[in-house]
Amino acid sequence: MSAPSTTPRAAATNSVWPRLEPLLPQVSKPIQYVGGELGAVVKDWDAATVRWALMYPDAYEVGLPNQGVQILYEVLNELPDTLAERTYAVWPDLESLMRTHGVPQFTVDAHRSVREFDVFGISFSTELGYTNMLTAIDLAGIPMLAVDRTDADPVIVAGGHAAFNPEPIADFIDAAVLGDGEEAVLEITAIVRDWKVEGCPGGRDELLLRLARTESVYVPRFYDVDYLPDGRIQRVVPNRADVPFRVHKRTTMDLDAWPYPKKPLVPLAETVHERYAVEIFRGCTRGCRFCQAGMITRPVRERSITTVGQMVREGLEFSGFSEVGLLSLSSADHSEIGDMCSGLAQQYEGTNVSLSLPSTRVDAFNIDLAQELSRNGRRTGLTFAPEGGSERIRKVINKMVSKEDLIRTVVTAYSNGWRQVKLYFMCGLPTETDEDVLEIADMAHEVIKAGRAATGSKDIRCTVSIGGFVPKPHTPFQWAPMERPEVIDHRLKILKQAINSDRSLGRAIGYRYHDGEPSLIEGLLSRGDRRVGSVIRKVWENGGRFDGWSEHFSYQRWVDAAAETLPTFGVDLDWYTTRQRDELEVLPWDHLDSGLDKDWLWQDWQDSLSEFEQDDCRWTPCFDCGVCPSMDTEIQIGPTGRKLLPLTPLGGNGMKVPVAGNPA
């Protein structure tokens, strides 16, 4: 362990802006690096004891709207002795100039060097952001490998859904947090604060040990991995006696106590989402077997209708956004969604405010919702996700939606004024055949025919969007083999031909798809172990950046890197991707506890192969997935019996202002 740095962190008050500003006229979209958005916070560096740099490892236009980062940014900055600033991935044009001119990875808030912060928190929603993380670490001047860092370097903490298997990036991060972040960042802040106030006893190693002892922060350096001769993992065990054998996820209960973001960031540059987003509930128990988000965020916890109303009122007043997104994994499943939508639609009727449900189940959308979502004349996009083309494959994945349900739902939308809907499916699902995929074309044709019949118009469209299936940790499909990219691409080709086989119908159907190659690499990263870190680093060294963007992704670069590094360990790319796992195999994430019982997951995997459908435990007796007893949590759903009414006079921006908390 190196001696503590004698360089005071207060040096970060020296902004890199004077060196950065002359470079901006030479790059595309320079506004994304400027900062100063409405909702941004810049605090006194010297007045803070604990300093966080928060990153979503993608471009500003994708990263700024990220709900998780915005929430943590606000929660941390509310602490009087803590500051948090944001940083995003820089595009290759600016990266090159920064290297030439010696400009480090910087925050957009005060343009401080990321290396000067105490904690560098990175939130991953997809594993394809790993190479951007390495770019940021390198540009910051932080040693790439965690083992080489000293007390002068920030502690790098990974979070988000990908953190439920952080093993592929274990060499590069210092710690990972599983689950909800609101309370976790407060606990980490308190530990860092105490350690610093005490004079940093024991250096970096002691700080990481204190984090590990919480049993909810995973510190990879304190765990050793042993392998069997055939490449499988034999065991993952602590290498010291005072750290836990298993690390548990965090679950934030009572979302009403965490009404964030209160002051949403309003972007200066165009972003992928420009709306005030309210998370109306967290978790999902529908049991879709491919869905990691639904599995790892259990149990369901609803935000009350009154808190949602208050958040919408205050968020719109602060931001001036004209769209409200009611977010969750399946927003129409909220027990009070009808009253919520009708109350909000009534309150903002006659204004420019529109409502959207970005995630809507086919069997939960009805005519009442349709009318409320279109009441002010603005109809935001509607996306429905049957996921599988045939009824058989929908039983395999536990997506309990019939073809009749879908057609009835889409006709409801068309009849209420929508002229375009999007249908989302996956390709490469377990046990899938060509015939299962071709049924997507039949379904799309039926949708157009039914829509034309219901509206008497040919001016309707649907877009079929296809994503590649990726088996994820902590799901029943974590044992499943992946299809080869050429199989996926073959099915995508014959599906397109089938859609266009009827020209009259085909011209009304848009077709978007992701080919099989990026999905295979995501599969490598999602179920990989520590040996995959060598692949990630090699790809990055060979120029890998923004792998989530099709124009920057290079399949060949990943294949070549895997071929160069993995044989050293006696494994290869297919070993991680197209191989089916056995029941007793030790999986790289088995020591990381999502609350789900592994035996239950295995049984659900067997049920999927038998095409057995599992019910939603919100409305049926518990089926023992393990989450509630092991996490000491419970399902929290309404109804509360409250409404959003009455109204008060118009607010300062000309919008009616709801008074939350009034009983019906």
XYZ file of C-alpha atoms in Angstrom:
664
model
C 0.000 0.000 0.000
C 1.461 3.348 -1.000
C 1.743 6.211 1.432
C -1.043 8.795 1.369
C -0.621 11.522 -1.203
C 0.646 14.865 0.051
C -1.278 16.656 -2.704
C -4.289 18.407 -1.148
C -7.583 17.585 -2.818
C -8.469 21.262 -2.548
C -6.402 21.629 -5.711
C -9.553 20.605 -7.575
C -10.834 24.131 -7.140
C -8.520 24.838 -10.067
C -10.979 24.350 -12.907
C -9.759 22.761 -16.129
C -12.093 25.122 -18.017
C -9.319 27.507 -19.184
C -7.639 24.565 -20.941
C -10.884 22.952 -22.106
C -12.673 25.979 -23.556
C -10.241 26.589 -26.467
C -10.776 22.985 -27.591
C -14.564 23.117 -27.806
C -14.866 24.982 -31.141
C -12.983 22.063 -32.688
C -15.453 19.331 -31.646
C -19.031 18.342 -32.448
C -21.802 19.424 -30.071
C -19.554 21.434 -27.737
C -22.567 22.555 -25.694
C -22.673 19.112 -24.034
C -19.455 19.856 -22.158
C -20.375 23.305 -20.860
C -22.645 22.551 -17.881
C -24.751 25.138 -16.100
C -28.098 23.476 -16.776
C -31.187 24.376 -14.796
C -31.041 22.028 -11.824
C -27.246 21.786 -11.809
C -25.452 22.322 -8.500
C -21.988 23.730 -7.854
C -20.935 23.680 -4.216
C -17.934 25.080 -2.367
C -15.159 22.498 -2.655
C -13.471 23.480 0.595
C -16.728 23.310 2.562
C -17.269 19.657 1.616
C -15.789 16.732 3.498
C -16.873 14.051 1.003
C -16.832 14.657 -2.744
C -18.469 12.432 -5.361
C -18.056 12.384 -9.132
C -21.041 10.603 -10.690
C -20.903 9.149 -14.175
C -23.282 7.555 -16.616
C -20.760 6.057 -19.067
C -22.281 7.307 -22.277
C -22.627 10.565 -24.168
C -24.315 13.554 -22.524
C -27.449 13.116 -24.641
C -27.969 9.637 -23.191
C -26.501 10.175 -19.747
C -28.136 13.392 -18.617
C -31.726 12.049 -18.567
C -30.676 8.965 -16.584
C -33.003 8.841 -13.616
C -30.637 6.978 -11.302
C -27.780 9.438 -11.622
C -30.107 12.424 -11.243
C -31.549 10.997 -8.025
C -28.148 10.280 -6.453
C -26.855 13.696 -7.558
C -29.704 15.393 -5.707
C -29.617 13.137 -2.624
C -25.890 13.724 -2.141
C -25.982 17.469 -2.752
C -28.654 17.865 -0.091
C -26.049 16.863 2.515
C -24.375 19.997 3.891
C -20.835 18.560 3.956
C -21.026 16.602 0.695
C -20.864 17.612 -2.945
C -21.605 15.645 -6.083
C -20.775 16.588 -9.656
C -21.478 14.815 -12.961
C -19.257 13.556 -15.721
C -20.128 11.822 -18.983
C -18.229 9.974 -21.687
C -16.509 12.338 -24.129
C -16.716 11.669 -27.839
C -13.527 10.498 -29.605
C -12.926 13.928 -31.176
C -12.637 15.583 -27.771
C -10.801 12.608 -26.258
C -8.039 13.045 -28.825
C -7.704 16.752 -28.110
C -7.744 16.194 -24.346
C -4.861 13.765 -24.648
C -2.905 16.166 -26.836
C -3.429 19.128 -24.521
C -3.272 17.328 -21.182
C -6.902 17.936 -20.157
C -8.152 15.279 -17.700
C -11.610 13.721 -17.436
C -13.705 16.540 -15.981
C -17.063 17.191 -14.383
C -19.548 19.306 -16.317
C -20.651 21.164 -13.186
C -17.436 22.923 -12.132
C -15.032 21.346 -14.650
C -12.944 19.796 -11.921
C -10.625 16.870 -12.520
C -12.350 13.585 -11.677
C -9.189 12.282 -10.017
C -9.500 14.854 -7.247
C -12.788 13.455 -5.919
C -13.072 10.965 -3.065
C -15.527 8.645 -4.795
C -16.025 8.049 -8.514
C -19.437 6.421 -8.890
C -20.346 4.869 -12.258
C -23.877 3.653 -13.026
C -24.210 0.911 -15.643
C -27.530 0.023 -17.248
C -25.727 -1.955 -19.964
C -22.441 -3.806 -20.045
C -21.523 -2.204 -23.366
C -20.492 0.897 -21.389
C -17.428 -0.829 -19.944
C -14.982 0.499 -22.519
C -16.213 4.061 -21.886
C -15.450 3.517 -18.212
C -11.853 2.625 -19.073
C -11.546 5.762 -21.194
C -12.743 7.911 -18.297
C -10.400 6.218 -15.801
C -7.445 6.663 -18.133
C -8.243 10.284 -19.031
C -8.620 11.059 -15.324
C -5.072 9.914 -14.679
C -6.280 7.136 -12.365
C -4.374 3.826 -12.564
C -6.349 1.405 -14.707
C -6.065 -1.493 -12.267
C -7.536 -1.137 -8.795
C -4.530 -2.875 -7.273
C -2.244 -0.053 -8.465
C -4.217 2.805 -6.892
C -3.065 4.802 -3.907
C -4.747 7.021 -1.350
C -4.468 9.855 -3.875
C -6.983 8.139 -6.171
C -10.752 8.114 -5.782
C -12.564 4.929 -4.832
C -14.314 3.712 -7.989
C -17.766 2.311 -7.206
C -19.960 0.598 -9.816
C -23.750 0.550 -9.580
C -26.784 -0.034 -11.750
C -28.185 -3.265 -13.141
C -24.865 -4.458 -14.573
C -23.353 -4.292 -11.069
C -25.245 -7.480 -10.197
C -22.387 -9.237 -11.982
C -19.387 -6.901 -11.753
C -16.861 -9.720 -12.162
C -15.817 -8.797 -15.744
C -14.738 -5.364 -14.450
C -13.486 -6.558 -11.050
C -9.902 -5.592 -11.931
C -10.894 -2.006 -12.713
C -13.330 -1.067 -9.932
C -12.774 -0.861 -6.200
C -16.320 -1.699 -5.163
C -19.839 -2.390 -6.415
C -23.234 -1.647 -4.924
C -26.095 -4.023 -5.654
C -29.623 -2.684 -5.757
C -31.127 0.665 -4.861
C -28.729 3.542 -4.408
C -30.520 6.196 -2.345
C -29.607 4.846 1.088
C -26.443 3.140 -0.134
C -24.748 6.389 -1.155
C -25.599 7.928 2.209
C -24.027 4.985 4.032
C -20.912 5.094 1.833
C -20.659 8.849 2.378
C -20.817 8.391 6.151
C -18.060 5.761 6.044
C -15.801 7.943 3.884
C -16.524 10.971 6.086
C -15.622 9.152 9.304
C -12.462 7.691 7.771
C -11.290 11.118 6.594
C -12.151 12.857 9.877
C -10.142 10.198 11.717
C -7.125 11.008 9.550
C -7.485 8.186 7.017
C -6.235 5.390 9.309
C -4.999 2.305 7.498
C -5.122 4.058 4.161
C -7.158 2.894 1.181
C -7.246 -0.717 2.333
C -8.936 0.206 5.611
C -11.528 2.348 3.822
C -12.411 -0.512 1.468
C -12.578 -2.901 4.414
C -15.067 -0.636 6.184
C -17.192 -0.585 3.048
C -17.054 -4.380 2.727
C -18.108 -4.893 6.330
C -21.489 -3.339 5.565
C -22.285 -6.619 3.734
C -23.952 -4.540 0.999
C -20.850 -3.199 -0.749
C -18.845 -5.718 -2.762
C -15.074 -5.205 -2.814
C -13.580 -7.645 -5.352
C -10.027 -7.461 -3.988
C -11.192 -9.250 -0.831
C -12.402 -12.312 -2.769
C -10.415 -14.994 -4.574
C -11.717 -17.104 -7.457
C -10.587 -20.703 -7.948
C -11.169 -22.538 -11.238
C -11.645 -26.167 -12.209
C -9.466 -27.731 -14.942
C -12.328 -27.426 -17.469
C -12.567 -23.661 -16.942
C -15.614 -23.568 -14.691
C -15.456 -21.778 -11.348
C -14.743 -24.004 -8.369
C -15.471 -21.383 -5.709
C -15.406 -17.684 -4.842
C -14.266 -17.112 -1.264
C -13.165 -14.197 0.924
C -9.408 -13.927 1.309
C -9.705 -12.463 4.789
C -11.820 -13.378 7.789
C -13.582 -10.058 8.353
C -15.560 -9.760 5.102
C -18.857 -11.550 4.386
C -19.166 -14.680 2.251
C -22.148 -13.138 0.433
C -22.934 -9.529 -0.398
C -26.581 -8.488 -0.328
C -28.507 -6.049 -2.476
C -29.985 -2.841 -1.084
C -33.758 -2.375 -1.207
C -35.250 1.052 -0.570
C -38.707 0.733 0.933
C -41.332 3.498 1.195
C -40.655 5.380 -2.031
C -42.824 8.224 -0.733
C -39.938 9.083 1.576
C -37.667 9.516 -1.459
C -39.541 11.864 -3.860
C -36.632 12.437 -6.225
C -35.744 14.096 -8.477
C -37.302 17.227 -7.030
C -35.297 19.539 -9.291
C -34.733 17.663 -12.549
C -31.869 18.633 -14.788
C -32.996 20.517 -17.879
C -30.522 19.821 -20.703
C -28.781 22.500 -22.733
C -28.265 20.169 -25.687
C -30.746 17.765 -27.257
C -31.097 14.526 -25.296
C -32.860 11.220 -25.874
C -35.601 12.067 -23.359
C -36.797 15.559 -22.535
C -39.531 15.131 -19.977
C -40.153 15.148 -16.267
C -39.994 11.493 -15.298
C -41.648 10.152 -12.148
C -40.978 6.586 -11.070
C -44.463 5.509 -9.985
C -43.339 2.146 -8.655
C -40.206 0.043 -8.446
C -39.923 -3.682 -9.006
C -42.020 -6.139 -10.988
C -43.459 -9.574 -10.225
C -44.852 -10.408 -13.661
C -42.084 -12.975 -13.875
C -40.895 -12.532 -17.462
C -38.028 -14.987 -17.473
C -35.695 -12.960 -19.682
C -36.104 -9.752 -17.665
C -33.241 -9.063 -15.294
C -34.707 -5.709 -14.258
C -37.916 -7.359 -13.103
C -36.088 -10.055 -11.164
C -33.451 -7.990 -9.377
C -35.735 -5.100 -8.375
C -38.289 -7.204 -6.507
C -40.465 -6.675 -4.527
C -42.990 -4.246 -6.024
C -43.067 -0.931 -4.149
C -45.632 1.611 -5.266
C -45.347 5.332 -4.858
C -48.666 6.731 -3.630
C -50.911 8.682 -5.947
C -50.618 11.769 -3.753
C -46.814 11.730 -3.815
C -46.845 11.284 -7.589
C -49.164 14.281 -7.900
C -46.914 16.412 -5.723
C -43.790 15.376 -7.640
C -45.428 16.194 -10.986
C -46.548 19.595 -9.766
C -43.185 20.592 -8.344
C -41.151 19.009 -11.139
C -43.080 20.773 -13.896
C -43.028 24.102 -12.081
C -39.262 23.857 -11.667
C -38.322 22.512 -15.094
C -40.916 23.792 -17.544
C -41.018 20.403 -19.273
C -44.136 19.743 -21.330
C -44.210 15.965 -20.981
C -44.654 13.839 -17.872
C -43.371 10.282 -18.100
C -44.886 7.877 -15.556
C -42.064 5.374 -15.303
C -41.756 1.818 -14.053
C -41.148 -1.579 -15.570
C -44.876 -1.850 -16.342
C -46.549 1.446 -15.514
C -50.131 0.405 -16.252
C -49.839 -2.171 -13.443
C -49.887 0.508 -10.720
C -52.946 -0.206 -8.574
C -54.161 3.392 -9.010
C -53.012 4.065 -12.561
C -56.530 4.918 -13.735
C -57.111 7.567 -11.076
C -53.547 8.795 -11.494
C -53.878 9.364 -15.235
C -57.367 10.817 -15.073
C -56.391 13.165 -12.245
C -53.255 14.397 -14.028
C -55.021 14.675 -17.381
C -57.795 16.719 -15.803
C -55.423 19.003 -13.937
C -53.332 19.787 -17.000
C -56.175 19.847 -19.525
C -55.908 22.941 -21.685
C -52.159 23.246 -21.118
C -49.269 22.003 -23.232
C -48.530 19.163 -20.789
C -48.875 15.600 -22.072
C -48.723 12.281 -20.246
C -46.845 9.201 -21.375
C -46.501 5.631 -20.151
C -43.206 4.544 -21.703
C -43.728 0.930 -20.629
C -47.258 -0.385 -21.140
C -48.264 -4.021 -21.011
C -50.556 -5.199 -23.768
C -53.089 -6.614 -21.307
C -53.090 -3.541 -19.046
C -53.867 -0.886 -21.668
C -57.556 -0.060 -22.015
C -59.865 2.535 -23.488
C -59.921 4.637 -20.299
C -56.138 4.923 -20.278
C -56.125 5.674 -23.982
C -58.564 8.537 -23.528
C -56.679 10.055 -20.596
C -53.303 9.841 -22.358
C -54.718 11.642 -25.392
C -57.059 14.078 -23.632
C -55.168 17.254 -24.533
C -54.813 16.242 -28.174
C -51.130 15.309 -27.958
C -50.491 11.625 -28.327
C -47.043 10.476 -27.302
C -45.659 7.271 -28.734
C -47.146 3.953 -27.664
C -44.930 0.890 -27.391
C -46.226 -2.583 -26.630
C -43.897 -5.512 -26.049
C -45.289 -8.971 -26.816
C -41.578 -10.035 -26.887
C -42.313 -13.349 -28.651
C -44.033 -13.916 -31.963
C -45.823 -17.189 -31.184
C -48.015 -18.164 -28.266
C -45.668 -21.080 -27.596
C -42.591 -18.889 -27.199
C -44.552 -16.444 -25.031
C -45.269 -19.336 -22.666
C -41.559 -20.154 -22.604
C -40.670 -16.608 -21.567
C -43.763 -16.229 -19.320
C -45.127 -13.292 -21.272
C -48.802 -14.071 -20.875
C -50.251 -12.129 -23.794
C -52.432 -13.611 -26.514
C -52.570 -12.513 -30.135
C -56.177 -11.479 -29.530
C -55.094 -9.323 -26.554
C -52.565 -7.527 -28.711
C -54.929 -6.845 -31.597
C -57.674 -5.639 -29.258
C -55.232 -3.313 -27.491
C -53.769 -1.842 -30.665
C -57.244 -1.325 -32.146
C -58.131 0.588 -28.972
C -55.160 2.867 -29.585
C -55.979 3.383 -33.270
C -59.631 4.064 -32.435
C -58.586 6.757 -29.966
C -56.551 8.719 -32.461
C -53.149 7.100 -32.518
C -51.872 6.424 -36.000
C -48.588 4.774 -35.065
C -47.706 2.115 -32.507
C -44.467 0.262 -31.899
C -44.326 -3.471 -31.238
C -41.204 -4.835 -29.563
C -40.034 -8.439 -29.912
C -36.899 -10.433 -29.198
C -35.057 -12.873 -31.411
C -32.874 -15.734 -30.211
C -35.011 -16.753 -27.233
C -34.510 -20.208 -25.709
C -36.100 -23.027 -27.784
C -37.000 -20.501 -30.528
C -37.493 -21.720 -34.096
C -37.815 -19.945 -37.435
C -41.570 -20.508 -37.252
C -41.837 -18.677 -33.916
C -40.177 -15.635 -35.458
C -42.235 -15.716 -38.642
C -45.397 -15.422 -36.547
C -44.281 -11.839 -35.799
C -45.065 -11.018 -39.430
C -48.517 -12.596 -39.140
C -49.198 -10.592 -36.001
C -48.084 -7.322 -37.615
C -50.285 -7.998 -40.665
C -53.277 -8.707 -38.422
C -52.664 -5.505 -36.485
C -52.745 -3.382 -39.646
C -55.831 -5.136 -41.012
C -57.710 -4.771 -37.719
C -56.672 -1.138 -37.395
C -57.841 -0.293 -40.898
C -61.152 -2.018 -40.268
C -61.705 -0.216 -36.974
C -60.828 3.260 -38.241
C -61.911 3.040 -41.850
C -58.566 4.536 -42.783
C -55.352 3.295 -44.327
C -53.422 6.055 -42.569
C -52.144 3.849 -39.769
C -48.750 2.274 -39.182
C -46.941 0.025 -36.809
C -43.235 -0.420 -36.334
C -41.856 -3.860 -35.540
C -38.672 -3.522 -33.496
C -36.510 -6.584 -32.842
C -33.840 -6.891 -30.152
C -31.460 -9.764 -29.619
C -31.990 -11.949 -26.556
C -29.188 -11.789 -23.990
C -29.247 -14.196 -21.012
C -28.776 -12.191 -17.809
C -27.584 -13.093 -14.295
C -30.210 -13.612 -11.577
C -32.853 -14.706 -14.102
C -34.198 -18.181 -14.926
C -32.406 -17.879 -18.264
C -28.969 -17.411 -16.665
C -28.228 -21.041 -17.616
C -29.470 -20.735 -21.213
C -27.292 -20.954 -24.338
C -27.262 -18.086 -26.824
C -27.883 -18.465 -30.537
C -25.039 -17.788 -32.941
C -25.230 -14.378 -34.694
C -25.653 -16.001 -38.092
C -28.795 -17.798 -36.848
C -30.236 -14.515 -35.543
C -29.410 -12.734 -38.777
C -31.043 -15.506 -40.832
C -34.260 -15.181 -38.821
C -34.246 -11.404 -39.140
C -33.869 -11.745 -42.911
C -36.745 -14.186 -43.398
C -38.919 -12.090 -41.057
C -38.384 -9.010 -43.205
C -39.286 -11.003 -46.297
C -42.453 -12.261 -44.609
C -43.512 -8.765 -43.546
C -43.093 -7.515 -47.112
C -44.738 -10.550 -48.711
C -48.019 -8.609 -48.750
C -47.139 -5.225 -50.248
C -50.358 -3.543 -49.167
C -49.770 -4.437 -45.538
C -45.983 -4.387 -45.603
C -45.769 -0.733 -46.646
C -47.590 0.172 -43.396
C -45.107 -1.728 -41.247
C -41.759 -0.295 -40.262
C -38.984 -2.738 -39.419
C -36.083 -2.038 -37.090
C -33.708 -4.583 -35.679
C -30.403 -5.142 -33.941
C -28.355 -7.872 -35.543
C -26.939 -10.782 -33.589
C -23.358 -9.621 -33.195
C -23.725 -6.927 -30.491
C -26.040 -9.244 -28.538
C -23.402 -11.984 -28.455
C -20.826 -9.551 -27.037
C -23.322 -8.277 -24.486
C -23.852 -11.923 -23.551
C -20.113 -12.358 -23.025
C -20.045 -9.350 -20.716
C -23.259 -10.097 -18.845
C -22.316 -13.659 -17.821
C -18.552 -13.304 -17.819
C -16.141 -13.749 -14.930
C -12.902 -11.972 -14.049
C -11.059 -13.494 -17.002
C -13.251 -11.433 -19.360
C -11.595 -8.296 -18.001
C -8.620 -9.060 -20.233
C -10.929 -8.961 -23.270
C -12.439 -5.621 -22.257
C -9.033 -4.062 -21.773
C -7.702 -5.395 -25.083
C -10.752 -4.052 -26.939
C -10.273 -0.667 -25.293
C -6.554 -0.617 -26.145
C -7.493 -1.378 -29.765
C -9.801 1.621 -29.933
C -13.093 0.334 -28.509
C -15.333 3.244 -27.526
C -19.128 3.728 -27.359
C -19.851 0.055 -27.981
C -23.546 0.638 -27.401
C -23.651 2.734 -30.595
C -23.871 0.720 -33.821
C -21.667 3.165 -35.728
C -18.850 2.712 -33.186
C -19.273 -0.977 -32.325
C -16.862 -3.413 -33.961
C -17.757 -7.077 -33.618
C -14.458 -8.100 -35.154
C -12.529 -6.107 -32.565
C -14.241 -8.060 -29.777
C -13.802 -11.412 -31.530
C -10.107 -10.734 -32.096
C -9.565 -9.621 -28.499
C -11.337 -12.719 -27.168
C -9.264 -14.960 -29.452
C -6.074 -13.296 -28.244
C -6.735 -13.362 -24.499
C -9.173 -16.133 -23.516
C -7.205 -19.212 -24.715
C -4.639 -18.333 -22.047
C -7.296 -19.407 -19.536
C -8.452 -22.429 -21.516
C -11.782 -20.900 -22.584
C -13.122 -19.010 -25.582
C -15.960 -16.756 -26.711
C -18.379 -19.654 -27.339
C -17.662 -21.034 -23.860
C -19.170 -17.896 -22.352
C -22.019 -17.392 -24.809
C -23.439 -20.403 -26.678
C -22.763 -22.967 -23.931
C -25.622 -24.127 -21.697
C -24.791 -24.185 -17.973
C -25.576 -27.128 -15.687
C -27.633 -26.839 -12.515
C -24.726 -27.260 -10.129
C -22.243 -25.023 -11.931
C -20.923 -22.189 -9.758
C -21.906 -19.021 -11.581
C -19.651 -15.941 -11.359
C -22.294 -14.004 -9.391
C -23.418 -16.695 -6.946
C -21.757 -14.868 -4.034
C -23.804 -11.743 -4.837
C -27.271 -12.024 -3.335
C -30.199 -10.534 -5.246
C -32.602 -12.218 -2.843
C -33.740 -14.735 -5.457
C -33.377 -18.362 -4.433
C -31.147 -20.167 -6.949
C -33.190 -23.370 -6.650
C -36.347 -21.398 -7.498
C -34.647 -19.844 -10.525
C -33.569 -23.289 -11.720
C -37.100 -24.641 -11.324
C -38.474 -21.692 -13.271
C -35.933 -22.447 -16.014
C -37.242 -26.014 -16.127
C -40.824 -24.689 -16.151
C -39.963 -22.535 -19.156
C -38.759 -25.583 -21.077
C -42.109 -27.203 -20.242
C -43.901 -24.037 -21.437
C -45.456 -23.570 -17.982
C -46.738 -20.099 -17.122
C -46.090 -18.599 -13.676
C -48.569 -16.196 -12.079
C -47.905 -12.702 -10.750
C -47.507 -12.917 -6.973
C -48.943 -9.441 -6.495
C -52.386 -10.925 -6.922
C -51.796 -14.606 -6.047
C -50.240 -16.446 -3.105
C -46.449 -16.294 -2.734
C -44.574 -18.804 -4.870
C -41.350 -18.628 -2.843
C -38.899 -16.797 -5.099
C -37.110 -15.921 -1.851
C -36.881 -12.137 -2.074
C -39.241 -10.960 0.660
C -37.988 -13.187 3.522
C -34.291 -13.014 2.614
C -34.284 -9.240 2.078
C -36.719 -8.544 4.948
C -38.985 -6.708 2.515
C -42.565 -6.963 1.354
C -44.756 -6.034 -1.576
C -46.075 -2.497 -1.121
C -49.125 -1.704 -3.225
C -52.235 0.464 -2.879
C -54.850 1.484 -3.374
C -54.612 4.439 -1.016
C -58.161 5.603 -1.698
C -56.943 9.130 -2.399
C -57.282 11.371 -5.438
C -55.279 14.220 -6.902
C -58.134 16.729 -6.715
C -58.983 19.487 -5.849
C -57.219 22.127 -7.888
C -55.738 25.394 -6.765
C -55.468 28.495 -8.966
C -53.080 28.524 -11.880
C -49.383 28.329 -11.072
C -46.793 30.811 -12.200
C -46.266 29.030 -15.516
C -49.964 29.120 -16.384
C -50.629 25.508 -15.423
C -53.231 24.324 -12.975
C -51.599 23.208 -9.768
C -52.821 20.042 -8.042
C -52.995 19.848 -4.294
C -51.677 16.444 -3.297
C -52.724 14.577 -0.231
C -56.446 15.319 -0.180
C -58.710 12.358 0.506
C -61.320 11.376 -2.030
